[in-house]
Amino acid sequence: MSVSTKLQRIAELAREHPKRSFTNLAHNIDLEFLLEAYSRTRKDGATGVDGVTGKEYEKNLEKNLLDLLDRFKSGRYRAPDVRRVHIPKGNGKTRPLGIPTFEDKVLQRAVAMVIEAVYEQDFLPCSYGFRTGRSAHQTLKDTRATLMGMKGGWVVEADIRDCFGTFDHSWMRKILDLRIRDGVLIRVIGKWLNAGIVEEGQRTRPEEGTPQGGVISPLLSNIFLHTVLDGWFEHHARPQIGGSARLIRFADDFVILCDREEDAKRFFAGIFPRFAKFGLELHPEKTKLVPFKRPPMGGPNETESWDFLGFTHYWSRSRRGYWAIFQKTMAARLSRGLNKVAEWCRRNRHMPVVDQLKALNRKIRGHCAYYGITGNAVALEKYRRGVRNLWRKWLRRRSGAAMRKNGDWWDRFFKQHCLVPARAVHSIYRRT
């Protein structure tokens, strides 16, 4: 039986029996399954504590996978330590990122494929993050369409403090037990939750959370938040209100959109104890209730703006003069992006100009790949203009009088070495 057929069969059973707990899923993972998991695993990623790369693991691929399969099925598999690094967030703080070994990534991918086939039948339409066929741009489009349909309303803007790092392991096991009771799978997931973390030569063992960066971590977070938030909102909280309300969640970022102020206040008060029950904490300063009603037709815009998924949402006049919701790049994200460009230009200012141009064009395209949405042209052009100014700044610091010419010389230079235009590549208005 092929891998796709196995996954399809698991999904059908999960869909037909929404209350069923699966006790025999691990038998689906065989050599063919691990080969498929290997093909889906990134080969050029950073190495874990063992230093083994994807190419090195591939040299004896079948032998390595057979050994991995035997250890997994017999319970002898030991989850290796996770190497932890910190990446900047742009506000002076850093985000911890866990890097498992390559072999561990392959096994995590295989287990995630099996469990995902079950839980995809349970996940609700309000959940977007780390799900096949769903993206952040669909989330933004849905958010805008919902609020436009409500003619504005009230927004509960929430921020979970260190979501990945504070998952309660006992609650995670209880939640998994509702659908997954396969001893082999539960045992290996428990090993991953308790795997040691190596940082700057120091080894620690976590008592909560799951390393952000692990292959299976996004799926476990979706399962956890599906129970904590999605199911609670859809089946318990929303039926008790009188107005219209919508939860939209992308991974650990979510908003609740309401057309009535009293309903929004009720949700705002209810989510704090709900999350506390499961050992999670909402950031008190970043979790707030924002009035976002459509401004009066002939009056000024006095509504607040709010942020979600790297975009600031605000009311503004459309070309026809009507009030509409627009989404622009958050100022902090724009500054963070340009700071990274400035650092790159500083470190690579002596690289050949043609090579610099190619690299900076890739950065502009990469920026537009996420932030290039309809209505964000001003912020996109601001980013491109910032890249150009930073490039000129650091080129002027190269040796040679030619790099310290006047404005006309630079105009000719940028005409010859033209940066690609910053364009919107995603339409959030087009109907699908």
Short mmCIF file of C-alpha atoms in Angstrom, two decimals:
data_model
loop_
_atom_site.label_atom_id
_atom_site.label_comp_id
_atom_site.label_asym_id
_atom_site.label_seq_id
_atom_site.Cartn_x
_atom_site.Cartn_y
_atom_site.Cartn_z
CA MET A 1 0.00 0.00 0.00
CA SER A 2 1.45 3.39 -1.01
CA VAL A 3 2.10 6.20 1.45
CA SER A 4 -0.66 8.37 0.00
CA THR A 5 -3.14 5.48 0.20
CA LYS A 6 -2.25 4.87 3.85
CA LEU A 7 -2.69 8.53 4.74
CA GLN A 8 -5.97 8.70 2.84
CA ARG A 9 -7.28 5.67 4.69
CA ILE A 10 -6.32 7.14 8.07
CA ALA A 11 -8.04 10.41 7.14
CA GLU A 12 -11.22 8.59 6.08
CA LEU A 13 -11.38 6.69 9.38
CA ALA A 14 -10.79 9.87 11.37
CA ARG A 15 -13.51 11.68 9.44
CA GLU A 16 -16.01 8.84 9.83
CA HIS A 17 -15.29 8.42 13.56
CA PRO A 18 -14.68 11.90 15.08
CA LYS A 19 -14.67 10.48 18.63
CA ARG A 20 -12.42 7.53 17.90
CA SER A 21 -9.02 7.09 19.59
CA PHE A 22 -6.50 5.43 17.27
CA THR A 23 -4.45 2.67 18.90
CA ASN A 24 -2.62 1.19 15.90
CA LEU A 25 -1.09 3.87 13.70
CA ALA A 26 2.63 3.17 14.00
CA HIS A 27 2.40 0.09 11.78
CA ASN A 28 1.83 2.41 8.82
CA ILE A 29 5.39 3.72 9.16
CA ASP A 30 7.66 1.40 7.17
CA LEU A 31 10.73 1.89 4.97
CA GLU A 32 8.69 3.36 2.13
CA PHE A 33 7.06 5.75 4.58
CA LEU A 34 10.44 6.88 5.93
CA LEU A 35 11.72 7.36 2.38
CA GLU A 36 8.78 9.67 1.72
CA ALA A 37 9.46 11.53 4.97
CA TYR A 38 13.10 11.85 3.93
CA SER A 39 12.09 13.33 0.56
CA ARG A 40 9.99 15.95 2.37
CA THR A 41 12.80 16.92 4.73
CA ARG A 42 15.00 19.86 3.86
CA LYS A 43 18.53 18.63 3.09
CA ASP A 44 20.46 21.92 3.36
CA GLY A 45 19.27 23.00 6.79
CA ALA A 46 21.50 23.63 9.80
CA THR A 47 22.93 20.55 11.46
CA GLY A 48 22.05 19.31 14.92
CA VAL A 49 24.30 18.29 17.80
CA ASP A 50 25.79 15.38 15.80
CA GLY A 51 26.87 17.60 12.90
CA VAL A 52 25.51 15.15 10.28
CA THR A 53 24.21 16.82 7.12
CA GLY A 54 21.49 15.56 4.81
CA LYS A 55 24.05 14.68 2.12
CA GLU A 56 26.11 12.65 4.56
CA TYR A 57 23.02 10.80 5.79
CA GLU A 58 22.09 10.01 2.18
CA LYS A 59 25.30 8.09 1.50
CA ASN A 60 23.90 5.01 3.30
CA LEU A 61 20.27 6.06 3.14
CA GLU A 62 18.48 2.71 3.10
CA LYS A 63 20.71 1.23 5.80
CA ASN A 64 20.26 4.32 7.98
CA LEU A 65 16.48 4.33 7.57
CA LEU A 66 16.16 0.62 8.30
CA ASP A 67 18.16 1.09 11.49
CA LEU A 68 16.01 4.10 12.40
CA LEU A 69 12.82 2.11 11.73
CA ASP A 70 13.99 -0.76 13.94
CA ARG A 71 14.85 1.54 16.84
CA PHE A 72 11.55 3.41 16.46
CA LYS A 73 9.35 0.30 16.41
CA SER A 74 11.22 -1.46 19.25
CA GLY A 75 11.20 1.59 21.52
CA ARG A 76 15.02 1.82 21.53
CA TYR A 77 15.02 5.15 19.74
CA ARG A 78 16.50 7.88 21.93
CA ALA A 79 15.58 11.45 21.03
CA PRO A 80 18.89 13.32 20.60
CA ASP A 81 19.52 16.67 22.24
CA VAL A 82 18.32 19.75 20.38
CA ARG A 83 20.83 22.46 19.53
CA ARG A 84 19.39 25.86 20.41
CA VAL A 85 20.31 29.15 18.76
CA HIS A 86 18.78 32.59 19.09
CA ILE A 87 17.59 34.67 16.16
CA PRO A 88 16.87 38.43 16.43
CA LYS A 89 13.25 39.59 16.51
CA GLY A 90 13.94 43.20 15.57
CA ASN A 91 12.93 44.75 18.91
CA GLY A 92 16.21 44.08 20.65
CA LYS A 93 15.04 40.65 21.77
CA THR A 94 15.71 37.21 20.34
CA ARG A 95 13.64 34.12 19.64
CA PRO A 96 15.02 30.69 20.61
CA LEU A 97 15.16 28.24 17.72
CA GLY A 98 15.70 24.51 18.21
CA ILE A 99 17.66 22.54 15.61
CA PRO A 100 17.21 18.73 15.80
CA THR A 101 19.55 16.27 14.12
CA PHE A 102 18.78 15.36 10.51
CA GLU A 103 17.72 11.80 11.41
CA ASP A 104 15.43 13.16 14.10
CA LYS A 105 13.86 15.50 11.55
CA VAL A 106 13.08 12.55 9.27
CA LEU A 107 11.39 10.58 12.04
CA GLN A 108 9.50 13.65 13.25
CA ARG A 109 8.29 14.20 9.68
CA ALA A 110 7.05 10.62 9.43
CA VAL A 111 5.19 10.77 12.75
CA ALA A 112 3.76 14.17 11.88
CA MET A 113 2.44 12.85 8.56
CA VAL A 114 0.49 10.09 10.35
CA ILE A 115 -0.90 12.28 13.13
CA GLU A 116 -1.73 15.11 10.74
CA ALA A 117 -3.94 12.76 8.71
CA VAL A 118 -6.06 12.30 11.84
CA TYR A 119 -6.17 15.87 13.08
CA GLU A 120 -6.77 17.52 9.71
CA GLN A 121 -10.27 16.06 9.97
CA ASP A 122 -10.73 17.76 13.36
CA PHE A 123 -9.15 21.15 12.70
CA LEU A 124 -11.65 23.97 12.12
CA PRO A 125 -11.78 26.48 9.24
CA CYS A 126 -10.64 29.26 11.60
CA SER A 127 -7.16 27.68 11.83
CA TYR A 128 -4.67 28.59 9.10
CA GLY A 129 -1.07 28.23 10.29
CA PHE A 130 1.11 25.24 9.30
CA ARG A 131 -1.66 23.48 7.41
CA THR A 132 -1.46 22.16 3.86
CA GLY A 133 -3.10 24.49 1.35
CA ARG A 134 -3.47 27.35 3.83
CA SER A 135 -1.34 30.48 4.04
CA ALA A 136 -0.88 33.74 5.87
CA HIS A 137 -2.24 35.62 2.87
CA GLN A 138 -5.48 33.62 3.02
CA THR A 139 -5.64 34.55 6.70
CA LEU A 140 -5.26 38.24 5.90
CA LYS A 141 -7.84 38.03 3.14
CA ASP A 142 -10.33 36.28 5.42
CA THR A 143 -9.72 38.81 8.20
CA ARG A 144 -10.39 41.74 5.93
CA ALA A 145 -13.45 40.17 4.30
CA THR A 146 -14.98 39.33 7.70
CA LEU A 147 -14.58 42.86 9.02
CA MET A 148 -15.79 44.44 5.78
CA GLY A 149 -18.87 42.23 5.96
CA MET A 150 -19.49 43.38 9.53
CA LYS A 151 -18.88 47.00 8.48
CA GLY A 152 -16.19 47.02 11.12
CA GLY A 153 -16.58 46.10 14.73
CA TRP A 154 -14.40 45.28 17.71
CA VAL A 155 -11.17 43.33 17.55
CA VAL A 156 -9.71 41.25 20.35
CA GLU A 157 -6.01 41.34 19.49
CA ALA A 158 -4.16 38.66 21.45
CA ASP A 159 -0.55 37.64 22.01
CA ILE A 160 0.42 34.36 23.68
CA ARG A 161 3.57 34.78 25.74
CA ASP A 162 6.25 32.27 24.66
CA CYS A 163 3.66 29.86 23.26
CA PHE A 164 6.08 27.17 22.03
CA GLY A 165 8.15 27.32 25.19
CA THR A 166 5.33 27.03 27.75
CA PHE A 167 3.16 24.12 26.59
CA ASP A 168 2.26 22.04 29.62
CA HIS A 169 3.47 18.49 28.90
CA SER A 170 0.79 16.83 31.03
CA TRP A 171 -1.96 18.71 29.22
CA MET A 172 -0.35 17.89 25.88
CA ARG A 173 -0.51 14.18 26.71
CA LYS A 174 -4.13 14.44 27.86
CA ILE A 175 -5.12 16.22 24.66
CA LEU A 176 -3.32 13.72 22.45
CA ASP A 177 -4.94 10.87 24.36
CA LEU A 178 -8.34 11.94 23.02
CA ARG A 179 -7.37 10.84 19.50
CA ILE A 180 -3.98 9.07 19.65
CA ARG A 181 -3.46 6.09 21.96
CA ASP A 182 -0.82 4.29 19.96
CA GLY A 183 1.89 3.44 22.49
CA VAL A 184 4.75 3.65 19.99
CA LEU A 185 3.76 7.13 18.81
CA ILE A 186 2.96 8.49 22.26
CA ARG A 187 6.27 7.17 23.60
CA VAL A 188 8.38 8.84 20.90
CA ILE A 189 6.45 12.13 21.22
CA GLY A 190 7.15 12.04 24.95
CA LYS A 191 10.85 11.59 24.21
CA TRP A 192 10.83 14.64 21.94
CA LEU A 193 9.05 16.73 24.57
CA ASN A 194 11.68 15.76 27.14
CA ALA A 195 14.72 15.94 24.86
CA GLY A 196 17.67 17.87 26.25
CA ILE A 197 18.55 21.32 24.93
CA VAL A 198 22.19 22.25 24.26
CA GLU A 199 23.02 25.95 24.25
CA GLU A 200 26.56 27.34 24.37
CA GLY A 201 27.85 24.02 25.64
CA GLN A 202 25.32 23.81 28.47
CA ARG A 203 22.71 21.05 28.51
CA THR A 204 19.29 21.49 30.12
CA ARG A 205 16.17 19.36 30.18
CA PRO A 206 12.89 21.26 29.67
CA GLU A 207 9.89 20.67 31.89
CA GLU A 208 7.49 22.40 29.52
CA GLY A 209 7.19 23.52 25.92
CA THR A 210 8.40 22.13 22.65
CA PRO A 211 11.46 23.50 20.80
CA GLN A 212 10.44 26.05 18.19
CA GLY A 213 12.01 24.83 14.96
CA GLY A 214 11.34 21.14 15.42
CA VAL A 215 9.49 19.51 12.52
CA ILE A 216 6.67 18.22 14.73
CA SER A 217 6.42 21.35 16.92
CA PRO A 218 3.98 23.28 14.67
CA LEU A 219 1.60 20.30 14.52
CA LEU A 220 1.69 19.81 18.30
CA SER A 221 1.00 23.52 18.80
CA ASN A 222 -1.96 23.35 16.41
CA ILE A 223 -3.35 20.31 18.26
CA PHE A 224 -2.92 22.04 21.62
CA LEU A 225 -4.50 25.34 20.52
CA HIS A 226 -7.28 23.51 18.68
CA THR A 227 -8.47 22.23 22.06
CA VAL A 228 -7.59 25.26 24.14
CA LEU A 229 -8.96 27.92 21.80
CA ASP A 230 -10.61 26.82 18.53
CA GLY A 231 -12.96 24.17 19.89
CA TRP A 232 -13.79 26.23 22.98
CA PHE A 233 -14.66 29.28 20.89
CA GLU A 234 -16.69 27.50 18.20
CA HIS A 235 -18.61 25.05 20.40
CA HIS A 236 -18.93 26.81 23.76
CA ALA A 237 -18.21 30.54 23.72
CA ARG A 238 -19.70 31.75 20.43
CA PRO A 239 -23.11 30.02 20.79
CA GLN A 240 -23.67 32.00 24.01
CA ILE A 241 -23.53 35.47 22.43
CA GLY A 242 -26.20 37.38 20.55
CA GLY A 243 -24.16 38.96 17.78
CA SER A 244 -21.76 37.83 15.10
CA ALA A 245 -18.21 36.80 16.00
CA ARG A 246 -15.31 35.10 14.26
CA LEU A 247 -12.05 33.61 15.48
CA ILE A 248 -9.11 33.63 13.05
CA ARG A 249 -5.88 31.93 14.11
CA PHE A 250 -2.56 31.51 12.34
CA ALA A 251 -0.31 29.24 14.46
CA ASP A 252 -0.09 31.02 17.84
CA ASP A 253 -1.34 34.41 16.54
CA PHE A 254 -5.07 35.00 16.66
CA VAL A 255 -7.76 37.66 16.65
CA ILE A 256 -11.45 37.57 17.56
CA LEU A 257 -13.67 39.79 15.41
CA CYS A 258 -17.05 40.90 16.81
CA ASP A 259 -19.80 43.18 15.54
CA ARG A 260 -20.96 44.07 19.08
CA GLU A 261 -18.89 45.67 21.81
CA GLU A 262 -20.46 43.65 24.63
CA ASP A 263 -19.58 40.38 22.90
CA ALA A 264 -15.98 41.49 22.37
CA LYS A 265 -15.68 42.44 26.03
CA ARG A 266 -17.05 39.06 27.03
CA PHE A 267 -14.49 37.22 24.89
CA PHE A 268 -11.71 39.50 26.10
CA ALA A 269 -12.51 38.68 29.72
CA GLY A 270 -12.92 34.97 29.00
CA ILE A 271 -9.70 34.17 27.16
CA PHE A 272 -7.38 35.00 30.07
CA PRO A 273 -8.72 32.33 32.48
CA ARG A 274 -9.18 29.92 29.57
CA PHE A 275 -5.49 30.05 28.67
CA ALA A 276 -4.39 30.06 32.31
CA LYS A 277 -6.25 26.77 32.84
CA PHE A 278 -3.89 25.11 30.36
CA GLY A 279 -0.71 26.76 31.61
CA LEU A 280 -0.51 29.45 28.93
CA GLU A 281 -0.33 33.18 29.52
CA LEU A 282 -1.54 36.05 27.36
CA HIS A 283 0.71 39.08 27.26
CA PRO A 284 -1.21 41.72 29.29
CA GLU A 285 0.12 44.69 27.30
CA LYS A 286 -0.15 43.16 23.81
CA THR A 287 -3.59 41.61 24.34
CA LYS A 288 -6.17 44.35 23.96
CA LEU A 289 -9.63 45.25 22.77
CA VAL A 290 -9.62 47.58 19.76
CA PRO A 291 -12.70 49.48 18.52
CA PHE A 292 -12.68 49.22 14.74
CA LYS A 293 -16.06 50.41 13.49
CA ARG A 294 -16.28 51.90 10.01
CA PRO A 295 -15.93 55.70 10.20
CA PRO A 296 -19.01 57.82 9.31
CA MET A 297 -19.41 58.51 5.62
CA GLY A 298 -18.80 62.24 5.80
CA GLY A 299 -16.73 62.30 8.96
CA PRO A 300 -13.10 61.87 9.90
CA ASN A 301 -11.35 58.58 10.60
CA GLU A 302 -10.93 58.30 14.38
CA THR A 303 -10.64 54.52 14.63
CA GLU A 304 -7.54 52.81 15.99
CA SER A 305 -5.31 50.63 13.86
CA TRP A 306 -4.15 47.19 14.97
CA ASP A 307 -1.50 44.67 13.96
CA PHE A 308 -1.76 41.06 12.83
CA LEU A 309 0.72 38.82 10.98
CA GLY A 310 3.16 41.65 10.29
CA PHE A 311 0.54 44.04 8.88
CA THR A 312 -1.19 47.11 10.30
CA HIS A 313 -4.94 47.09 9.61
CA TYR A 314 -6.61 50.49 9.24
CA TRP A 315 -9.56 52.29 7.63
CA SER A 316 -8.93 54.59 4.67
CA ARG A 317 -10.77 55.99 1.66
CA SER A 318 -10.86 53.86 -1.47
CA ARG A 319 -10.41 55.35 -4.94
CA ARG A 320 -14.19 55.73 -5.15
CA GLY A 321 -14.30 57.64 -1.87
CA TYR A 322 -15.74 54.85 0.29
CA TRP A 323 -14.29 53.70 3.59
CA ALA A 324 -12.38 50.44 3.20
CA ILE A 325 -9.95 48.36 5.26
CA PHE A 326 -6.34 48.43 4.12
CA GLN A 327 -3.31 46.46 5.31
CA LYS A 328 0.21 47.84 5.27
CA THR A 329 3.57 46.59 6.49
CA MET A 330 4.03 47.16 10.21
CA ALA A 331 6.53 49.95 10.87
CA ALA A 332 8.56 47.66 13.14
CA ARG A 333 8.76 44.96 10.46
CA LEU A 334 9.81 47.50 7.83
CA SER A 335 12.55 48.84 10.10
CA ARG A 336 13.70 45.33 10.95
CA GLY A 337 13.91 44.40 7.26
CA LEU A 338 15.96 47.49 6.39
CA ASN A 339 18.25 46.97 9.38
CA LYS A 340 19.07 43.50 8.04
CA VAL A 341 19.81 45.01 4.61
CA ALA A 342 22.06 47.63 6.21
CA GLU A 343 24.03 44.96 8.03
CA TRP A 344 24.35 42.91 4.84
CA CYS A 345 25.58 45.93 2.87
CA ARG A 346 28.12 46.75 5.58
CA ARG A 347 29.57 43.24 5.58
CA ASN A 348 29.56 42.84 1.79
CA ARG A 349 30.36 46.36 0.56
CA HIS A 350 33.58 45.19 -1.14
CA MET A 351 31.79 42.48 -3.12
CA PRO A 352 31.60 43.13 -6.89
CA VAL A 353 28.77 45.55 -7.64
CA VAL A 354 27.03 43.14 -10.02
CA ASP A 355 26.93 40.45 -7.33
CA GLN A 356 25.61 42.93 -4.80
CA LEU A 357 22.85 43.93 -7.21
CA LYS A 358 21.78 40.30 -7.64
CA ALA A 359 21.70 39.72 -3.88
CA LEU A 360 19.74 42.89 -3.14
CA ASN A 361 17.23 42.09 -5.88
CA ARG A 362 16.69 38.70 -4.23
CA LYS A 363 16.03 40.47 -0.93
CA ILE A 364 13.47 42.78 -2.56
CA ARG A 365 11.71 39.85 -4.22
CA GLY A 366 11.73 37.95 -0.93
CA HIS A 367 10.24 40.93 0.89
CA CYS A 368 7.51 41.27 -1.73
CA ALA A 369 6.80 37.53 -1.60
CA TYR A 370 5.25 38.11 1.83
CA TYR A 371 4.46 41.82 2.13
CA GLY A 372 3.52 42.30 -1.53
CA ILE A 373 -0.26 42.46 -1.09
CA THR A 374 -2.84 44.68 -2.74
CA GLY A 375 -2.97 48.15 -1.18
CA ASN A 376 0.54 48.02 0.28
CA ALA A 377 2.33 49.78 -2.58
CA VAL A 378 3.53 52.74 -0.50
CA ALA A 379 5.25 50.55 2.11
CA LEU A 380 6.72 48.32 -0.61
CA GLU A 381 8.23 51.26 -2.42
CA LYS A 382 9.50 52.63 0.91
CA TYR A 383 11.36 49.35 1.42
CA ARG A 384 12.85 49.44 -2.09
CA ARG A 385 13.88 53.07 -1.69
CA GLY A 386 15.42 52.25 1.67
CA VAL A 387 17.42 49.41 0.10
CA ARG A 388 18.69 51.76 -2.60
CA ASN A 389 19.73 54.44 -0.07
CA LEU A 390 21.50 51.90 2.13
CA TRP A 391 23.31 50.44 -0.86
CA ARG A 392 24.53 53.88 -1.90
CA LYS A 393 25.58 54.70 1.66
CA TRP A 394 27.84 51.66 1.93
CA LEU A 395 29.16 51.90 -1.64
CA ARG A 396 30.30 55.44 -0.89
CA ARG A 397 32.48 54.01 1.87
CA ARG A 398 34.45 51.87 -0.55
CA SER A 399 37.88 53.04 -1.58
CA GLY A 400 38.05 54.97 -4.84
CA ALA A 401 36.90 58.45 -5.76
CA ALA A 402 34.26 57.13 -8.18
CA MET A 403 32.12 56.01 -5.28
CA ARG A 404 31.96 59.54 -3.85
CA LYS A 405 30.49 61.27 -6.90
CA ASN A 406 27.58 63.70 -6.93
CA GLY A 407 23.87 63.00 -7.35
CA ASP A 408 23.95 62.94 -11.16
CA TRP A 409 26.64 60.26 -11.12
CA TRP A 410 24.52 58.14 -8.78
CA ASP A 411 21.44 58.61 -10.96
CA ARG A 412 23.39 57.16 -13.87
CA PHE A 413 24.73 54.38 -11.66
CA PHE A 414 21.27 53.26 -10.52
CA LYS A 415 19.96 53.49 -14.06
CA GLN A 416 22.66 51.06 -15.12
CA HIS A 417 22.37 48.90 -11.99
CA CYS A 418 18.61 49.04 -11.55
CA LEU A 419 16.96 47.40 -8.56
CA VAL A 420 13.85 45.37 -9.37
CA PRO A 421 10.52 47.13 -8.70
CA ALA A 422 8.68 46.35 -5.48
CA ARG A 423 5.34 44.92 -6.61
CA ALA A 424 2.28 43.38 -5.04
CA VAL A 425 2.17 39.68 -5.91
CA HIS A 426 -0.86 38.69 -3.80
CA SER A 427 -4.37 40.00 -4.33
CA ILE A 428 -6.42 40.01 -1.14
CA TYR A 429 -9.44 41.44 -2.96
CA ARG A 430 -9.82 38.92 -5.78
CA ARG A 431 -12.55 36.36 -5.21
CA THR A 432 -11.52 32.71 -5.10
#
